[in-house]
Coordinates of C-alpha atoms in Angstrom, one line a residue:
M700 CA -27.9 -55.4 41.6
F701 CA -30.6 -57.4 38.9
R702 CA -31.7 -60.4 41.7
L703 CA -35.4 -62.0 42.7
N704 CA -36.2 -62.3 46.1
K705 CA -32.7 -60.0 47.3
K706 CA -30.5 -62.7 45.7
K707 CA -28.3 -62.0 43.1
W708 CA -27.9 -63.2 39.6
S709 CA -23.8 -64.4 40.6
G710 CA -22.4 -65.3 37.4
V711 CA -24.9 -64.3 34.5
L712 CA -25.4 -60.8 33.8
P713 CA -21.5 -60.5 33.2
A714 CA -22.2 -61.6 29.1
L715 CA -24.4 -58.3 29.1
A716 CA -21.3 -55.5 30.2
L717 CA -22.0 -52.1 29.1
S718 CA -19.9 -52.0 26.2
L719 CA -22.2 -49.0 25.2
C720 CA -22.5 -47.0 27.9
M721 CA -18.9 -46.9 28.6
S722 CA -17.7 -45.5 26.0
G723 CA -18.5 -41.3 25.6
Y724 CA -17.9 -41.0 29.9
V725 CA -16.5 -38.5 31.5
Q726 CA -14.9 -39.4 34.4
A727 CA -15.1 -36.5 37.9
A728 CA -12.8 -35.5 40.0
G729 CA -13.3 -38.0 43.6
F730 CA -16.0 -40.2 42.1
N731 CA -15.2 -44.0 41.6
V732 CA -17.0 -45.8 39.6
S733 CA -14.9 -49.4 40.7
E734 CA -16.2 -48.3 44.4
I735 CA -19.7 -47.8 44.1
E736 CA -19.7 -51.2 41.7
A737 CA -18.0 -53.2 44.8
L738 CA -20.0 -51.7 47.9
L739 CA -22.8 -53.3 45.7
K740 CA -21.1 -56.3 45.0
Q741 CA -20.8 -56.6 49.1
G742 CA -24.4 -55.8 49.9
K743 CA -24.4 -52.6 50.8
A744 CA -26.2 -49.8 48.4
E745 CA -26.9 -47.3 51.1
Q746 CA -23.4 -46.5 50.9
A747 CA -23.3 -47.0 47.4
Y748 CA -25.9 -45.0 47.1
E749 CA -24.3 -42.2 49.6
I750 CA -21.5 -42.0 47.4
A751 CA -23.1 -41.9 43.9
V752 CA -25.7 -39.3 45.0
K753 CA -23.1 -36.9 46.5
F754 CA -22.1 -36.4 42.0
R755 CA -25.2 -36.3 40.3
D756 CA -25.0 -32.7 39.7
Q757 CA -22.3 -33.6 38.1
L758 CA -23.0 -36.2 36.0
E759 CA -26.2 -36.9 35.6
G760 CA -26.6 -38.1 32.3
E761 CA -23.4 -40.0 31.7
A762 CA -24.9 -42.9 30.9
R763 CA -22.3 -44.9 33.6
Y764 CA -22.8 -42.5 36.1
D765 CA -26.5 -43.5 35.6
F766 CA -26.3 -47.1 35.6
Y767 CA -24.4 -47.3 38.6
Y768 CA -26.4 -44.6 40.6
G769 CA -29.6 -46.4 39.4
V770 CA -28.9 -49.8 40.5
A771 CA -28.0 -48.0 44.1
A772 CA -31.0 -46.4 44.5
I773 CA -32.8 -49.1 43.7
D774 CA -31.0 -51.4 46.1
S775 CA -31.4 -48.6 48.6
G776 CA -35.1 -48.0 48.5
H777 CA -35.1 -44.8 46.6
I778 CA -36.6 -46.1 43.7
S779 CA -38.1 -44.1 41.6
E780 CA -34.8 -42.1 41.7
G781 CA -33.5 -45.5 40.2
V782 CA -35.6 -45.7 37.5
F783 CA -35.8 -42.7 36.1
A784 CA -31.2 -42.8 36.2
L785 CA -31.9 -46.4 34.7
E786 CA -34.5 -44.6 32.0
R787 CA -31.7 -42.1 30.8
V788 CA -29.3 -45.1 29.7
V789 CA -32.6 -46.8 28.1
L790 CA -33.1 -44.6 25.7
A791 CA -29.7 -43.7 25.2
F792 CA -28.5 -47.6 24.6
P793 CA -31.5 -49.7 23.5
R794 CA -29.3 -52.6 23.0
D795 CA -27.8 -52.4 26.5
D796 CA -30.0 -55.3 27.9
R797 CA -28.1 -54.7 31.3
A798 CA -29.4 -51.8 31.9
R799 CA -32.7 -53.0 30.5
L800 CA -32.8 -55.6 33.2
E801 CA -32.4 -53.3 36.1
L802 CA -34.6 -50.8 35.0
A803 CA -37.1 -53.8 34.3
R804 CA -36.6 -54.5 38.4
G805 CA -37.7 -51.3 39.0
Y806 CA -41.1 -50.8 37.5
Y807 CA -41.7 -54.3 39.4
L808 CA -40.6 -53.2 42.7
L809 CA -42.9 -50.2 41.9
N810 CA -45.9 -52.1 41.1
E811 CA -46.0 -50.8 37.6
F812 CA -46.2 -54.4 36.2
S813 CA -46.6 -53.5 32.6
R814 CA -43.6 -51.4 31.9
A815 CA -41.8 -54.4 33.8
R816 CA -43.2 -56.4 31.9
Q817 CA -42.0 -55.0 28.3
E818 CA -38.9 -54.4 29.7
F819 CA -38.0 -58.3 30.4
E820 CA -40.1 -59.1 27.2
R821 CA -37.4 -57.4 25.0
V822 CA -34.2 -58.9 26.6
L823 CA -36.0 -61.9 26.3
D824 CA -36.4 -60.9 22.4
H825 CA -32.4 -60.4 22.0
K826 CA -31.9 -63.9 23.4
P827 CA -29.7 -63.6 26.1
P828 CA -28.0 -67.0 28.0
A829 CA -30.3 -69.1 29.2
A830 CA -29.7 -69.1 32.9
V831 CA -30.8 -65.1 32.2
A832 CA -34.1 -66.3 30.2
A833 CA -34.9 -68.3 33.4
N834 CA -34.6 -66.2 35.4
I835 CA -36.4 -63.4 33.3
E836 CA -39.3 -66.2 33.4
K837 CA -39.6 -66.3 36.7
F838 CA -40.3 -62.8 37.4
L839 CA -42.5 -62.5 34.4
N840 CA -44.5 -65.3 36.1
V841 CA -45.0 -63.5 39.7
I842 CA -45.8 -60.2 37.6
R843 CA -49.1 -62.4 35.9
L844 CA -49.7 -63.9 39.2
R845 CA -49.3 -60.0 40.7
E846 CA -51.5 -58.5 37.9
A847 CA -54.8 -60.9 40.0
S848 CA -54.5 -58.1 42.8
Y849 CA -54.6 -54.8 40.1
R850 CA -56.6 -54.2 37.2
S851 CA -56.0 -56.2 34.2
T852 CA -52.5 -54.5 32.4
S853 CA -51.1 -56.7 29.5
S854 CA -50.6 -55.3 25.8
A855 CA -53.8 -57.4 24.9
Y856 CA -55.8 -60.3 26.3
V857 CA -59.0 -61.9 26.0
E858 CA -60.6 -63.2 28.9
L859 CA -63.8 -66.5 29.0
A860 CA -65.6 -66.9 32.9
M861 CA -68.3 -68.5 33.7
G862 CA -69.9 -68.7 37.4
T863 CA -73.1 -68.2 39.5
D864 CA -74.8 -65.3 40.8
S865 CA -77.6 -65.9 44.1
N866 CA -78.7 -62.1 43.1
I867 CA -78.0 -61.1 39.5
N868 CA -80.2 -57.9 40.1
G869 CA -79.0 -57.2 43.5
A870 CA -82.4 -56.9 45.1
P871 CA -84.3 -58.2 49.0
A872 CA -85.4 -61.6 49.6
D873 CA -87.9 -60.3 51.6
A874 CA -91.2 -59.1 49.6
S875 CA -93.5 -57.6 52.1
F876 CA -92.8 -54.1 54.0
I877 CA -94.3 -51.4 54.9
S878 CA -94.7 -47.8 53.5
P879 CA -96.0 -44.7 54.8
I880 CA -97.8 -43.7 51.8
F881 CA -98.9 -47.1 50.4
G882 CA -99.3 -48.8 53.6
A883 CA -98.4 -52.6 53.0
L884 CA -96.8 -53.9 50.1
T885 CA -95.5 -56.5 48.1
L886 CA -92.5 -56.9 46.0
G887 CA -92.5 -59.1 42.8
G888 CA -91.1 -59.9 39.1
G889 CA -87.7 -58.2 38.8
S890 CA -87.9 -56.4 42.2
L891 CA -86.8 -59.5 44.0
E892 CA -83.7 -61.3 44.5
E893 CA -83.0 -63.9 41.3
S894 CA -80.7 -66.3 41.1
D895 CA -78.9 -67.5 37.7
T896 CA -75.6 -69.1 36.2
Y897 CA -73.9 -66.4 33.8
M898 CA -70.9 -66.7 31.4
S899 CA -68.8 -63.7 30.4
I900 CA -66.3 -62.3 27.8
T901 CA -63.9 -59.7 28.7
T902 CA -61.1 -58.1 26.5
G903 CA -58.9 -55.3 26.3
G904 CA -55.3 -54.1 25.9
Q905 CA -53.3 -51.2 27.1
L906 CA -50.0 -48.9 25.9
S907 CA -47.7 -47.2 27.3
H908 CA -45.4 -44.6 25.4
P909 CA -42.3 -43.0 27.5
F910 CA -41.7 -39.6 26.2
E911 CA -38.7 -38.6 28.4
P912 CA -37.2 -40.4 31.7
G913 CA -39.2 -40.6 34.0
K914 CA -42.8 -39.7 32.2
H915 CA -44.6 -42.2 29.7
L916 CA -48.4 -41.4 28.5
T917 CA -50.8 -44.5 28.7
L918 CA -53.3 -45.5 26.7
G919 CA -55.9 -48.2 27.8
A920 CA -59.5 -49.5 27.1
D921 CA -61.5 -52.7 28.4
V922 CA -65.0 -54.6 27.0
S923 CA -67.0 -57.0 28.8
A924 CA -70.4 -58.5 28.3
R925 CA -72.2 -61.2 30.2
F926 CA -75.2 -63.5 29.4
H927 CA -77.2 -65.3 31.8
A928 CA -78.6 -68.8 30.9
D929 CA -82.2 -68.1 32.3
D930 CA -83.0 -63.9 32.2
D931 CA -81.5 -61.8 30.2
D932 CA -83.3 -59.1 31.6
F933 CA -79.9 -58.3 33.6
E934 CA -77.0 -59.6 31.3
T935 CA -74.9 -56.2 30.7
E936 CA -71.9 -54.5 29.3
M937 CA -69.9 -52.5 30.5
W938 CA -67.4 -50.3 28.1
N939 CA -64.3 -48.6 29.7
V940 CA -61.7 -46.6 28.0
Y941 CA -58.6 -44.8 30.0
A942 CA -55.8 -43.0 29.3
G943 CA -53.6 -40.4 31.3
V944 CA -49.5 -39.5 32.2
N945 CA -47.5 -40.6 34.6
W946 CA -44.2 -39.6 35.9
L947 CA -41.5 -40.1 38.8
S948 CA -39.9 -37.5 41.2
G949 CA -37.4 -38.2 43.6
E950 CA -38.9 -40.7 45.4
D951 CA -42.7 -40.2 44.6
R952 CA -44.5 -41.7 41.5
F953 CA -47.5 -39.8 40.0
R954 CA -50.3 -40.6 37.7
I955 CA -53.3 -38.8 36.4
M956 CA -56.0 -40.7 34.3
G957 CA -59.1 -39.7 32.7
Q958 CA -61.5 -42.4 32.3
V959 CA -64.6 -42.8 30.5
Q960 CA -67.1 -45.5 31.1
A961 CA -70.6 -47.1 29.9
F962 CA -72.2 -49.5 31.7
E963 CA -75.6 -51.3 29.9
V964 CA -78.1 -53.7 31.3
A965 CA -80.2 -55.5 28.8
D966 CA -79.0 -53.1 25.8
S967 CA -80.4 -50.1 27.3
D968 CA -77.8 -47.5 29.2
N969 CA -77.5 -47.2 32.9
L970 CA -75.0 -45.1 33.6
N971 CA -71.9 -43.1 32.3
L972 CA -69.6 -42.0 34.0
V973 CA -66.5 -39.2 33.1
A974 CA -63.9 -39.5 35.9
L975 CA -60.7 -37.5 36.6
N976 CA -58.0 -40.0 39.0
G977 CA -55.5 -38.9 40.5
E978 CA -52.6 -41.3 42.7
W979 CA -49.2 -40.3 44.2
A980 CA -47.5 -43.1 45.9
R981 CA -44.4 -43.0 47.6
S982 CA -42.1 -45.7 48.0
L983 CA -41.3 -45.7 51.8
N984 CA -38.6 -48.3 51.5
K985 CA -38.5 -51.5 48.8
A986 CA -41.0 -53.3 49.8
T987 CA -43.5 -50.8 51.3
Q988 CA -45.2 -48.0 48.9
W989 CA -48.0 -45.3 50.3
V990 CA -50.6 -45.0 48.0
N991 CA -53.1 -41.7 47.7
S992 CA -55.6 -41.8 45.4
A993 CA -58.8 -39.1 44.6
Q994 CA -61.3 -39.3 42.1
V995 CA -63.5 -36.2 40.7
A996 CA -66.6 -38.2 38.6
Q997 CA -69.5 -37.3 37.0
L998 CA -72.2 -40.1 37.4
G999 CA -75.1 -39.9 34.4
Y1000 CA -78.3 -42.3 34.0
P1001 CA -80.2 -41.8 31.0
G1002 CA -83.6 -41.9 31.5
Q1003 CA -83.7 -41.6 35.1
S1004 CA -82.1 -37.9 35.4
S1005 CA -83.0 -37.2 39.4
R1006 CA -80.2 -39.9 40.1
D1007 CA -77.5 -38.0 38.2
S1008 CA -74.2 -36.8 40.5
T1009 CA -71.2 -35.7 41.2
L1010 CA -68.9 -37.7 43.0
Y1011 CA -65.8 -37.4 45.3
T1012 CA -63.6 -40.2 46.8
L1013 CA -60.0 -39.8 48.8
S1014 CA -58.2 -43.1 50.1
T1015 CA -55.2 -43.7 51.4
G1016 CA -53.4 -46.5 52.1
I1017 CA -50.0 -48.9 52.9
V1018 CA -48.6 -51.8 50.3
H1019 CA -46.1 -54.3 51.5
T1020 CA -44.6 -57.2 50.0
Y1021 CA -42.3 -59.1 52.4
A1022 CA -39.3 -60.9 50.8
I1023 CA -40.0 -64.7 52.3
E1024 CA -41.2 -67.9 51.0
W1025 CA -44.6 -67.9 49.5
Q1026 CA -43.9 -63.5 49.0
P1027 CA -47.1 -62.4 50.5
S1028 CA -48.2 -59.1 49.8
V1029 CA -50.8 -57.3 51.9
G1030 CA -52.1 -54.2 52.0
A1031 CA -54.2 -52.0 54.2
S1032 CA -56.4 -48.6 52.9
V1033 CA -59.0 -46.2 54.4
F1034 CA -61.4 -43.7 52.1
A1035 CA -63.6 -41.4 52.1
G1036 CA -66.2 -39.4 49.7
Y1037 CA -69.2 -37.6 49.1
E1038 CA -71.8 -38.3 46.1
N1039 CA -73.6 -34.4 45.3
A1040 CA -76.8 -35.0 43.7
H1041 CA -77.5 -32.7 40.3
H1042 CA -80.7 -31.5 41.4
G1043 CA -82.3 -30.5 45.0
F1044 CA -85.6 -31.7 44.9
G1045 CA -86.7 -34.6 47.7
A1046 CA -86.2 -37.7 45.6
A1047 CA -82.8 -37.0 44.0
R1048 CA -81.3 -36.2 46.8
A1049 CA -83.1 -39.4 48.6
A1050 CA -81.6 -41.6 45.8
A1051 CA -78.0 -39.9 44.8
E1052 CA -76.9 -37.9 47.7
R1053 CA -75.0 -39.5 50.6
R1054 CA -71.6 -39.4 52.3
F1055 CA -69.7 -42.2 52.9
Y1056 CA -66.6 -43.9 54.9
G1057 CA -64.5 -47.3 54.5
V1058 CA -61.7 -49.4 54.9
R1059 CA -60.1 -52.3 52.9
L1060 CA -57.7 -54.4 53.4
K1061 CA -55.9 -57.5 51.0
G1062 CA -53.7 -59.6 50.5
Q1063 CA -51.8 -62.3 47.9
I1064 CA -49.4 -65.4 48.4
I1065 CA -47.2 -67.4 45.9
P1066 CA -47.2 -70.8 47.2
L1067 CA -46.2 -72.5 44.2
P1068 CA -44.3 -71.0 41.0
R1069 CA -47.3 -70.4 38.4
L1070 CA -49.8 -70.2 41.4
S1071 CA -51.1 -67.2 43.7
I1072 CA -53.9 -67.4 46.0
S1073 CA -55.3 -64.0 47.0
G1074 CA -57.9 -62.1 48.9
S1075 CA -60.0 -59.2 50.1
L1076 CA -61.9 -57.3 52.8
S1077 CA -64.0 -53.9 52.5
A1078 CA -66.7 -52.4 55.1
Q1079 CA -68.6 -48.8 53.7
N1080 CA -70.8 -47.3 55.6
S1081 CA -72.9 -44.6 53.3
H1082 CA -75.8 -42.2 54.8
F1083 CA -77.7 -40.4 52.4
G1084 CA -79.3 -37.0 52.3
E1085 CA -82.6 -37.1 53.0
E1086 CA -85.9 -39.6 53.2
N1087 CA -87.1 -41.7 51.0
L1088 CA -90.7 -41.0 51.1
F1089 CA -91.8 -44.2 49.8
V1090 CA -90.4 -46.2 52.1
G1091 CA -90.3 -43.4 55.0
K1092 CA -86.7 -43.9 55.9
T1093 CA -83.6 -41.9 55.4
R1094 CA -80.9 -44.3 54.0
N1095 CA -77.8 -45.5 55.9
E1096 CA -77.0 -48.9 55.3
N1097 CA -72.9 -51.1 55.9
L1098 CA -71.9 -52.4 53.1
Y1099 CA -69.1 -55.4 53.5
Q1100 CA -67.5 -57.7 50.9
A1101 CA -65.1 -60.7 51.1
S1102 CA -63.6 -62.2 47.9
I1103 CA -61.0 -65.1 47.7
D1104 CA -59.0 -66.1 44.4
A1105 CA -56.5 -68.2 42.6
K1106 CA -54.9 -67.8 39.6
W1107 CA -52.7 -70.4 38.3
L1108 CA -50.0 -70.4 35.0
L1109 CA -50.7 -73.3 32.3
D1110 CA -47.7 -71.2 30.2
R1111 CA -46.7 -67.6 29.2
N1112 CA -49.5 -66.9 28.1
I1113 CA -52.6 -69.1 29.2
S1114 CA -54.2 -68.6 32.7
L1115 CA -56.8 -70.5 34.6
G1116 CA -58.3 -68.5 37.5
A1117 CA -61.2 -69.3 40.2
G1118 CA -62.7 -67.4 42.6
V1119 CA -65.9 -67.1 45.6
S1120 CA -67.2 -63.3 46.6
Y1121 CA -70.0 -62.3 49.1
T1122 CA -71.6 -58.9 49.6
R1123 CA -73.7 -58.0 52.0
N1124 CA -75.7 -54.8 52.1
D1125 CA -77.2 -54.3 55.6
S1126 CA -79.9 -51.2 54.8
N1127 CA -82.5 -49.7 57.2
S1128 CA -84.1 -49.8 53.8
V1129 CA -85.8 -52.7 53.4
I1130 CA -85.9 -52.4 49.7
N1131 CA -82.2 -52.2 49.3
D1132 CA -81.4 -54.7 52.0
Y1133 CA -79.5 -58.1 49.8
D1134 CA -77.3 -60.7 50.3
R1135 CA -75.6 -61.6 46.4
T1136 CA -72.8 -64.9 46.4
Q1137 CA -70.4 -65.1 42.9
T1138 CA -68.7 -68.1 42.1
R1139 CA -66.2 -68.1 38.8
L1140 CA -64.1 -70.0 36.9
S1141 CA -61.9 -68.3 34.0
V1142 CA -59.6 -68.8 31.1
R1143 CA -57.7 -65.9 30.1
Y1144 CA -55.1 -65.5 26.7
D1145 CA -52.4 -62.7 27.0
F1146 CA -50.8 -61.7 24.0

């Protein structure tokens, strides 16, 4: 039943009995709730699930059946099925905290951290026994630490950061090169690598609305701005708005999300993105998910229409969490894509058309209850569509990225962060060959 790191909340949850769920329940011939409950207490979740699933067609929608079927499904690794059943219970009986706790645990195992947090906090609002509240706080701490590996999913947040950047414009350090058209050239000004310190502010929020069991709508937005100490020519702003629908089916979780993004440098439009994102995740067991995603995006560059393109990306990977000390989580994925230039002339294909593929690795540990350390590695090869006449080469480059981040929870709302990242773009075109190292210290408030 409801547990952290597979340890039962023994003697804690009886105070949150299913008093409401018990009413209106219709017994089916051969179905014995007590037998399933006993099997769950003995840790025989797979047997409990096998019994419960036999009566799904007859009893689905009956609250008491849905509760035990949902718990058995989650404990035996059929997490999406269990969440679907428990959502029916909670929608019918909103004050049933025991069902809500089990539902929150299911969301947590699916990495649906925003919804897990929401359900845990609703139980806290009902003033549960001290032992229950303490265990919920443990879950909430882990959720906030896990979120460091995913996009921000808080209901609302604001974050301030400062750091150093060795190459704010992503430019090469080598000033001299030979152009087949212009001969020997020397780069200068903003075309060369520049280092600076920076400050940034980011804020955003997300709303999630269930409209029937297993389905919910999501709407969110993030806004960020970055300011440099010395060079304001490369200060940036970013706006990101997204909306979509999420649903469960059997062992699978699906998400379709629309996204609009604007990225500006020095108060001028530099990149506009309109994208449709899809994700399909399958729970292989309680600890492992197979995650697949696809994106189609329109990229527009105001004032540089030759760079306009359509981007297609596919990825697949595995995420696994170990139920051992430090709760390590590891993930590995591969991806590939194609960027199609909107214009067919040579300069457009040289700048915007490419085929690419790569691999990503990530991991996280939680060595202390309020501390997480995460890291990532990625490598990507890109081959462009046509020769750049200015440098006399068709770009072929390998992009390598590495990062390590730490997050410390001061209390339920405030967290501190620190991190360092390194980027190496190894290109056969000297004007696209660069290194970049960034450091970061941050403080974040989650409302």
